[in-house]
């Protein structure tokens, strides 16, 4: 596929972002795009809103897996692009439109010129939540077509186009979502002493739990607690009976997540007493760390060099990725693809440079071929 066709696909996909497990339009778009490819060597199976596509090899000794995530985020786009999201309040603000396009580009090349081994393309729903990788791994299709090696990429806005980055070992953090509901007693804003104000309780809670990271966790064991959303009350002169916090916990060691959860629960008990309220905690989706196999990172480094691009050693990031579950089952790696955007991941103005798409396709294709040689 030429660059203009790839950019066209990316722009089409950019216009139809859908949240986790609602990616029906996206799934249909991908299936339709794949219909244009040489069908001779393809076997296609859908799974919920995801898709497995196997390019049957000429003399297969192994299955090489490549995964692309397909969901968008609940963010109102502010890019001003002519091809901006047509789904109000939803946006491909994490580059999954790039991820899908690159996978389609590499798939088209392999469908046209298959290698000896089988190559399994996995279009995975719900990476941003509630997590599609784990149930997809448990599916019959994955178990039947279980890859021997697997890899994936993620766009990196802070890296220039032509630079990629990865590392052996830990790349992405362990994560847990965090949802906390406060219930107190509402009332007239003029009589706070007759109420249990949940806006005060929840906002104090947000600042207090930051002490868990600074005072309860070994400074050598990094952790993040971020609250991204606060809800509470209805009107300016009524004290709120209910409030809700939504956030995420990130740690570099899996066991530190449990420590943080225990500490949050202890803080909650104290708050129930001091604010005379009830607090309910739900941890939503939990993702396992992304841990790269050094052998394949080294192989990839060689491919990047041979293809004429720049490989930069990565640092661990506090981003989460349920691809970590796939790497727990199957050896492989993940890498960052430079897309040079002035606005970062999860920003309403994320504007990745489309000239990185062709580089992604070339690197995925070349990596698969190298893994098979
Ligand atoms: C690459 C990336 O940005 N991934 C997301 C994964 C979200 C996991 C889950 N919804 C959570 O917030 O814990 C990220 O936010 O890192």
GROMACS .gro file of C-alpha atoms and ligand atoms in nm:
model
  389
    1UNK     CA    1   0.000   0.000   0.000
    2UNK     CA    2   0.137   0.343  -0.080
    3UNK     CA    3   0.172   0.618   0.179
    4UNK     CA    4  -0.139   0.807   0.066
    5UNK     CA    5  -0.356   0.496   0.101
    6UNK     CA    6  -0.219   0.433   0.451
    7UNK     CA    7  -0.285   0.795   0.550
    8UNK     CA    8  -0.638   0.764   0.410
    9UNK     CA    9  -0.700   0.457   0.627
   10UNK     CA   10  -0.561   0.633   0.935
   11UNK     CA   11  -0.787   0.934   0.874
   12UNK     CA   12  -1.095   0.715   0.822
   13UNK     CA   13  -1.022   0.531   1.146
   14UNK     CA   14  -0.949   0.856   1.327
   15UNK     CA   15  -1.303   0.971   1.251
   16UNK     CA   16  -1.473   0.673   1.414
   17UNK     CA   17  -1.317   0.620   1.760
   18UNK     CA   18  -1.516   0.384   1.983
   19UNK     CA   19  -1.475   0.292   2.349
   20UNK     CA   20  -1.369  -0.049   2.479
   21UNK     CA   21  -1.586  -0.338   2.353
   22UNK     CA   22  -1.800  -0.098   2.147
   23UNK     CA   23  -1.567  -0.102   1.844
   24UNK     CA   24  -1.830  -0.238   1.600
   25UNK     CA   25  -1.775   0.025   1.329
   26UNK     CA   26  -1.398  -0.009   1.365
   27UNK     CA   27  -1.422  -0.388   1.335
   28UNK     CA   28  -1.634  -0.357   1.019
   29UNK     CA   29  -1.388  -0.105   0.873
   30UNK     CA   30  -1.091  -0.335   0.931
   31UNK     CA   31  -1.272  -0.637   0.787
   32UNK     CA   32  -1.367  -0.435   0.478
   33UNK     CA   33  -1.011  -0.308   0.435
   34UNK     CA   34  -0.873  -0.662   0.462
   35UNK     CA   35  -1.117  -0.779   0.190
   36UNK     CA   36  -0.912  -0.569  -0.056
   37UNK     CA   37  -0.599  -0.774   0.022
   38UNK     CA   38  -0.490  -1.099  -0.138
   39UNK     CA   39  -0.715  -1.356   0.036
   40UNK     CA   40  -0.525  -1.665  -0.071
   41UNK     CA   41  -0.324  -1.705   0.249
   42UNK     CA   42  -0.561  -1.545   0.504
   43UNK     CA   43  -0.781  -1.701   0.771
   44UNK     CA   44  -0.998  -1.453   0.957
   45UNK     CA   45  -1.185  -1.499   1.286
   46UNK     CA   46  -1.371  -1.234   1.481
   47UNK     CA   47  -1.380  -1.230   1.860
   48UNK     CA   48  -1.626  -0.987   2.024
   49UNK     CA   49  -1.527  -0.653   1.863
   50UNK     CA   50  -1.173  -0.777   1.796
   51UNK     CA   51  -1.030  -0.974   1.503
   52UNK     CA   52  -0.767  -1.247   1.459
   53UNK     CA   53  -0.616  -1.269   1.110
   54UNK     CA   54  -0.368  -1.544   1.031
   55UNK     CA   55  -0.142  -1.517   0.728
   56UNK     CA   56  -0.071  -1.882   0.657
   57UNK     CA   57   0.296  -1.945   0.599
   58UNK     CA   58   0.452  -2.150   0.316
   59UNK     CA   59   0.621  -2.396   0.549
   60UNK     CA   60   0.530  -2.293   0.904
   61UNK     CA   61   0.745  -2.391   1.200
   62UNK     CA   62   0.611  -2.124   1.434
   63UNK     CA   63   0.344  -1.856   1.469
   64UNK     CA   64   0.463  -1.498   1.498
   65UNK     CA   65   0.207  -1.271   1.665
   66UNK     CA   66   0.160  -0.898   1.614
   67UNK     CA   67  -0.095  -0.707   1.819
   68UNK     CA   68  -0.266  -0.372   1.752
   69UNK     CA   69  -0.517  -0.215   1.992
   70UNK     CA   70  -0.828  -0.060   1.838
   71UNK     CA   71  -1.025   0.142   2.096
   72UNK     CA   72  -1.050   0.518   2.150
   73UNK     CA   73  -1.076   0.733   2.462
   74UNK     CA   74  -1.362   0.935   2.614
   75UNK     CA   75  -1.192   1.264   2.522
   76UNK     CA   76  -1.347   1.552   2.326
   77UNK     CA   77  -1.111   1.616   2.033
   78UNK     CA   78  -0.970   1.967   1.993
   79UNK     CA   79  -0.727   1.918   1.703
   80UNK     CA   80  -0.931   2.112   1.447
   81UNK     CA   81  -0.842   1.844   1.188
   82UNK     CA   82  -1.065   1.819   0.881
   83UNK     CA   83  -1.078   1.446   0.963
   84UNK     CA   84  -1.150   1.492   1.336
   85UNK     CA   85  -1.363   1.245   1.529
   86UNK     CA   86  -1.726   1.232   1.422
   87UNK     CA   87  -1.810   1.061   1.752
   88UNK     CA   88  -1.867   1.345   1.996
   89UNK     CA   89  -1.669   1.304   2.318
   90UNK     CA   90  -1.457   1.017   2.182
   91UNK     CA   91  -1.114   1.041   2.026
   92UNK     CA   92  -0.818   0.835   1.913
   93UNK     CA   93  -0.599   1.025   2.160
   94UNK     CA   94  -0.364   0.735   2.227
   95UNK     CA   95  -0.263   0.664   1.867
   96UNK     CA   96  -0.462   0.343   1.820
   97UNK     CA   97  -0.564   0.474   1.474
   98UNK     CA   98  -0.191   0.461   1.390
   99UNK     CA   99  -0.154   0.119   1.550
  100UNK     CA  100  -0.438  -0.028   1.340
  101UNK     CA  101  -0.318   0.135   1.016
  102UNK     CA  102   0.036   0.007   1.064
  103UNK     CA  103  -0.096  -0.344   1.133
  104UNK     CA  104  -0.309  -0.328   0.816
  105UNK     CA  105  -0.010  -0.207   0.614
  106UNK     CA  106   0.211  -0.491   0.737
  107UNK     CA  107  -0.069  -0.744   0.694
  108UNK     CA  108  -0.120  -0.638   0.332
  109UNK     CA  109   0.252  -0.688   0.259
  110UNK     CA  110   0.256  -1.032   0.419
  111UNK     CA  111  -0.067  -1.137   0.247
  112UNK     CA  112   0.099  -1.045  -0.081
  113UNK     CA  113   0.432  -1.212  -0.001
  114UNK     CA  114   0.389  -1.466   0.280
  115UNK     CA  115   0.688  -1.596   0.470
  116UNK     CA  116   0.755  -1.954   0.577
  117UNK     CA  117   0.602  -1.910   0.923
  118UNK     CA  118   0.243  -1.821   1.011
  119UNK     CA  119   0.186  -1.463   1.118
  120UNK     CA  120  -0.107  -1.383   1.346
  121UNK     CA  121  -0.241  -1.026   1.347
  122UNK     CA  122  -0.445  -0.950   1.658
  123UNK     CA  123  -0.675  -0.646   1.650
  124UNK     CA  124  -0.751  -0.613   2.020
  125UNK     CA  125  -1.038  -0.414   2.171
  126UNK     CA  126  -1.056  -0.228   2.502
  127UNK     CA  127  -0.692  -0.155   2.579
  128UNK     CA  128  -0.782   0.171   2.752
  129UNK     CA  129  -1.027  -0.023   2.966
  130UNK     CA  130  -1.172  -0.251   3.080
  131UNK     CA  131  -0.899  -0.463   2.915
  132UNK     CA  132  -0.932  -0.681   2.608
  133UNK     CA  133  -0.599  -0.865   2.615
  134UNK     CA  134  -0.672  -1.101   2.904
  135UNK     CA  135  -1.010  -1.232   2.778
  136UNK     CA  136  -0.868  -1.248   2.425
  137UNK     CA  137  -0.581  -1.469   2.548
  138UNK     CA  138  -0.837  -1.696   2.714
  139UNK     CA  139  -1.037  -1.726   2.390
  140UNK     CA  140  -1.043  -2.049   2.194
  141UNK     CA  141  -0.898  -1.877   1.886
  142UNK     CA  142  -0.593  -1.750   2.073
  143UNK     CA  143  -0.537  -2.087   2.235
  144UNK     CA  144  -0.566  -2.262   1.894
  145UNK     CA  145  -0.339  -2.010   1.723
  146UNK     CA  146  -0.120  -1.933   2.021
  147UNK     CA  147   0.185  -1.744   1.892
  148UNK     CA  148   0.539  -1.854   1.977
  149UNK     CA  149   0.662  -1.494   1.971
  150UNK     CA  150   0.462  -1.174   1.995
  151UNK     CA  151   0.530  -0.804   1.956
  152UNK     CA  152   0.353  -0.469   1.939
  153UNK     CA  153   0.427  -0.099   1.914
  154UNK     CA  154   0.301   0.220   2.074
  155UNK     CA  155   0.329   0.569   1.928
  156UNK     CA  156   0.566   0.801   2.116
  157UNK     CA  157   0.477   1.172   2.070
  158UNK     CA  158   0.800   1.288   2.234
  159UNK     CA  159   1.028   1.100   1.990
  160UNK     CA  160   1.112   1.233   1.641
  161UNK     CA  161   0.993   1.044   1.335
  162UNK     CA  162   1.257   0.787   1.240
  163UNK     CA  163   1.351   0.714   1.601
  164UNK     CA  164   1.220   0.411   1.787
  165UNK     CA  165   1.285   0.308   2.142
  166UNK     CA  166   1.267   0.001   2.363
  167UNK     CA  167   1.455  -0.187   2.629
  168UNK     CA  168   1.509  -0.532   2.765
  169UNK     CA  169   1.305  -0.614   3.079
  170UNK     CA  170   1.046  -0.382   3.230
  171UNK     CA  171   0.905  -0.126   2.986
  172UNK     CA  172   0.556  -0.035   3.121
  173UNK     CA  173   0.412  -0.029   3.473
  174UNK     CA  174   0.161  -0.240   3.662
  175UNK     CA  175  -0.167  -0.053   3.681
  176UNK     CA  176  -0.495  -0.063   3.863
  177UNK     CA  177  -0.795   0.158   3.803
  178UNK     CA  178  -0.941   0.321   4.113
  179UNK     CA  179  -1.304   0.422   4.172
  180UNK     CA  180  -1.403   0.562   4.513
  181UNK     CA  181  -1.761   0.650   4.611
  182UNK     CA  182  -1.834   0.871   4.913
  183UNK     CA  183  -2.176   0.885   5.080
  184UNK     CA  184  -2.254   1.142   5.352
  185UNK     CA  185  -2.548   1.371   5.419
  186UNK     CA  186  -2.652   1.663   5.198
  187UNK     CA  187  -2.820   1.985   5.301
  188UNK     CA  188  -2.836   2.364   5.283
  189UNK     CA  189  -2.502   2.533   5.211
  190UNK     CA  190  -2.570   2.775   5.497
  191UNK     CA  191  -2.584   2.494   5.757
  192UNK     CA  192  -2.269   2.284   5.703
  193UNK     CA  193  -2.274   2.162   6.064
  194UNK     CA  194  -2.597   1.974   5.991
  195UNK     CA  195  -2.448   1.788   5.694
  196UNK     CA  196  -2.166   1.547   5.603
  197UNK     CA  197  -2.009   1.726   5.312
  198UNK     CA  198  -1.873   1.478   5.056
  199UNK     CA  199  -1.710   1.745   4.836
  200UNK     CA  200  -1.489   1.836   5.133
  201UNK     CA  201  -1.426   1.469   5.217
  202UNK     CA  202  -1.342   1.367   4.858
  203UNK     CA  203  -1.120   1.665   4.782
  204UNK     CA  204  -0.929   1.619   5.110
  205UNK     CA  205  -0.895   1.249   5.028
  206UNK     CA  206  -0.734   1.332   4.691
  207UNK     CA  207  -0.460   1.539   4.854
  208UNK     CA  208  -0.412   1.306   5.154
  209UNK     CA  209  -0.357   0.988   4.954
  210UNK     CA  210  -0.063   1.152   4.778
  211UNK     CA  211   0.116   1.088   5.108
  212UNK     CA  212   0.093   0.715   5.039
  213UNK     CA  213   0.347   0.755   4.759
  214UNK     CA  214   0.571   0.994   4.950
  215UNK     CA  215   0.548   0.838   5.302
  216UNK     CA  216   0.444   0.475   5.269
  217UNK     CA  217   0.633   0.350   4.964
  218UNK     CA  218   1.007   0.293   4.956
  219UNK     CA  219   1.143   0.582   4.744
  220UNK     CA  220   1.337   0.324   4.541
  221UNK     CA  221   1.007   0.160   4.444
  222UNK     CA  222   0.838   0.414   4.218
  223UNK     CA  223   0.462   0.462   4.228
  224UNK     CA  224   0.194   0.701   4.104
  225UNK     CA  225  -0.159   0.766   4.224
  226UNK     CA  226  -0.345   0.998   3.986
  227UNK     CA  227  -0.707   1.102   4.021
  228UNK     CA  228  -0.836   1.206   3.679
  229UNK     CA  229  -1.197   1.277   3.764
  230UNK     CA  230  -1.395   1.419   4.057
  231UNK     CA  231  -1.774   1.421   4.064
  232UNK     CA  232  -1.990   1.553   4.345
  233UNK     CA  233  -2.297   1.761   4.417
  234UNK     CA  234  -2.554   1.921   4.191
  235UNK     CA  235  -2.572   2.292   4.257
  236UNK     CA  236  -2.363   2.572   4.409
  237UNK     CA  237  -2.565   2.621   4.728
  238UNK     CA  238  -2.637   2.262   4.828
  239UNK     CA  239  -2.388   2.054   5.024
  240UNK     CA  240  -2.312   1.734   4.836
  241UNK     CA  241  -2.432   1.405   4.981
  242UNK     CA  242  -2.231   1.201   4.729
  243UNK     CA  243  -1.895   1.230   4.560
  244UNK     CA  244  -1.690   1.002   4.337
  245UNK     CA  245  -1.323   0.990   4.252
  246UNK     CA  246  -1.185   0.807   3.949
  247UNK     CA  247  -0.817   0.746   3.906
  248UNK     CA  248  -0.538   0.502   3.851
  249UNK     CA  249  -0.249   0.350   4.046
  250UNK     CA  250   0.085   0.277   3.873
  251UNK     CA  251   0.386   0.092   4.010
  252UNK     CA  252   0.703  -0.062   3.872
  253UNK     CA  253   0.674  -0.374   4.093
  254UNK     CA  254   0.354  -0.584   4.088
  255UNK     CA  255   0.352  -0.629   4.468
  256UNK     CA  256   0.363  -0.251   4.535
  257UNK     CA  257   0.011  -0.220   4.389
  258UNK     CA  258  -0.116  -0.436   4.679
  259UNK     CA  259   0.061  -0.216   4.934
  260UNK     CA  260  -0.098   0.095   4.785
  261UNK     CA  261  -0.443  -0.062   4.782
  262UNK     CA  262  -0.406  -0.157   5.149
  263UNK     CA  263  -0.300   0.199   5.235
  264UNK     CA  264  -0.589   0.354   5.041
  265UNK     CA  265  -0.827   0.127   5.231
  266UNK     CA  266  -0.670   0.235   5.562
  267UNK     CA  267  -0.709   0.603   5.468
  268UNK     CA  268  -1.070   0.531   5.371
  269UNK     CA  269  -1.143   0.378   5.714
  270UNK     CA  270  -1.002   0.691   5.881
  271UNK     CA  271  -1.211   0.913   5.655
  272UNK     CA  272  -1.526   0.716   5.727
  273UNK     CA  273  -1.467   0.794   6.094
  274UNK     CA  274  -1.353   1.156   6.065
  275UNK     CA  275  -1.608   1.260   5.798
  276UNK     CA  276  -1.888   1.036   5.926
  277UNK     CA  277  -1.950   0.885   5.585
  278UNK     CA  278  -1.933   0.555   5.398
  279UNK     CA  279  -1.669   0.490   5.135
  280UNK     CA  280  -1.680   0.217   4.871
  281UNK     CA  281  -1.371   0.129   4.668
  282UNK     CA  282  -1.361  -0.054   4.337
  283UNK     CA  283  -1.034  -0.130   4.156
  284UNK     CA  284  -1.178  -0.181   3.805
  285UNK     CA  285  -0.929  -0.320   3.554
  286UNK     CA  286  -0.576  -0.420   3.655
  287UNK     CA  287  -0.295  -0.456   3.399
  288UNK     CA  288   0.020  -0.658   3.435
  289UNK     CA  289   0.355  -0.493   3.354
  290UNK     CA  290   0.502  -0.500   3.004
  291UNK     CA  291   0.821  -0.702   3.033
  292UNK     CA  292   1.034  -0.735   2.720
  293UNK     CA  293   1.244  -1.037   2.629
  294UNK     CA  294   1.599  -0.908   2.571
  295UNK     CA  295   1.665  -1.152   2.285
  296UNK     CA  296   1.388  -1.003   2.074
  297UNK     CA  297   1.477  -0.646   2.167
  298UNK     CA  298   1.829  -0.718   2.037
  299UNK     CA  299   1.683  -0.868   1.718
  300UNK     CA  300   1.468  -0.557   1.676
  301UNK     CA  301   1.767  -0.329   1.733
  302UNK     CA  302   1.940  -0.503   1.439
  303UNK     CA  303   1.629  -0.463   1.220
  304UNK     CA  304   1.607  -0.090   1.301
  305UNK     CA  305   1.972  -0.050   1.212
  306UNK     CA  306   1.937  -0.244   0.886
  307UNK     CA  307   1.632  -0.040   0.786
  308UNK     CA  308   1.822   0.284   0.846
  309UNK     CA  309   1.640   0.420   1.151
  310UNK     CA  310   1.758   0.521   1.495
  311UNK     CA  311   1.717   0.295   1.800
  312UNK     CA  312   1.720   0.474   2.135
  313UNK     CA  313   1.738   0.294   2.469
  314UNK     CA  314   1.410   0.348   2.656
  315UNK     CA  315   1.346   0.411   3.022
  316UNK     CA  316   1.062   0.239   3.206
  317UNK     CA  317   0.735   0.433   3.175
  318UNK     CA  318   0.439   0.456   3.411
  319UNK     CA  319   0.201   0.397   3.122
  320UNK     CA  320   0.002   0.076   3.140
  321UNK     CA  321  -0.070  -0.172   2.861
  322UNK     CA  322  -0.270  -0.490   2.880
  323UNK     CA  323  -0.031  -0.623   2.614
  324UNK     CA  324   0.168  -0.708   2.931
  325UNK     CA  325  -0.067  -1.009   2.974
  326UNK     CA  326   0.024  -1.135   2.626
  327UNK     CA  327   0.395  -1.098   2.706
  328UNK     CA  328   0.337  -1.292   3.028
  329UNK     CA  329   0.213  -1.586   2.814
  330UNK     CA  330   0.437  -1.551   2.511
  331UNK     CA  331   0.793  -1.412   2.483
  332UNK     CA  332   0.836  -1.097   2.282
  333UNK     CA  333   0.856  -0.722   2.317
  334UNK     CA  334   0.697  -0.384   2.272
  335UNK     CA  335   0.855  -0.072   2.126
  336UNK     CA  336   0.786   0.300   2.102
  337UNK     CA  337   0.753   0.449   1.752
  338UNK     CA  338   0.848   0.818   1.725
  339UNK     CA  339   0.558   1.029   1.591
  340UNK     CA  340   0.671   1.376   1.701
  341UNK     CA  341   0.354   1.541   1.835
  342UNK     CA  342   0.359   1.871   2.029
  343UNK     CA  343   0.078   1.729   2.244
  344UNK     CA  344   0.121   1.402   2.431
  345UNK     CA  345  -0.078   1.082   2.470
  346UNK     CA  346  -0.432   1.128   2.608
  347UNK     CA  347  -0.430   1.495   2.502
  348UNK     CA  348  -0.726   1.637   2.307
  349UNK     CA  349  -0.480   1.791   2.057
  350UNK     CA  350  -0.258   1.486   1.998
  351UNK     CA  351  -0.129   1.527   1.641
  352UNK     CA  352   0.111   1.244   1.547
  353UNK     CA  353   0.311   1.295   1.228
  354UNK     CA  354   0.164   1.069   0.960
  355UNK     CA  355   0.501   1.013   0.794
  356UNK     CA  356   0.573   0.770   1.081
  357UNK     CA  357   0.305   0.528   0.953
  358UNK     CA  358   0.516   0.401   0.662
  359UNK     CA  359   0.813   0.354   0.897
  360UNK     CA  360   0.595   0.150   1.133
  361UNK     CA  361   0.479  -0.073   0.847
  362UNK     CA  362   0.835  -0.124   0.724
  363UNK     CA  363   0.964  -0.210   1.073
  364UNK     CA  364   0.682  -0.450   1.159
  365UNK     CA  365   0.720  -0.628   0.824
  366UNK     CA  366   1.100  -0.644   0.851
  367UNK     CA  367   1.084  -0.766   1.214
  368UNK     CA  368   0.845  -1.048   1.127
  369UNK     CA  369   1.070  -1.154   0.839
  370UNK     CA  370   1.380  -1.141   1.063
  371UNK     CA  371   1.205  -1.346   1.335
  372UNK     CA  372   1.123  -1.607   1.074
  373UNK     CA  373   1.468  -1.628   0.916
  374LIG     C1  374  -0.053   0.340   2.675
  374LIG     C2  375  -0.159   0.392   2.764
  374LIG     O1  376  -0.177   0.512   2.774
  374LIG     N1  377  -0.234   0.302   2.829
  374LIG     C3  378  -0.333   0.337   2.926
  374LIG     C4  379  -0.389   0.211   2.987
  374LIG     C5  380  -0.501   0.238   3.085
  374LIG     C6  381  -0.522   0.132   3.186
  374LIG     C7  382  -0.634   0.160   3.282
  374LIG     N2  383  -0.752   0.220   3.222
  374LIG     C8  384  -0.583   0.249   3.394
  374LIG     O2  385  -0.604   0.372   3.389
  374LIG     O3  386  -0.526   0.198   3.490
  374LIG     C9  387  -0.270   0.424   3.036
  374LIG     O4  388  -0.344   0.508   3.090
  374LIG     O5  389  -0.151   0.411   3.068
   0.00000   0.00000   0.00000
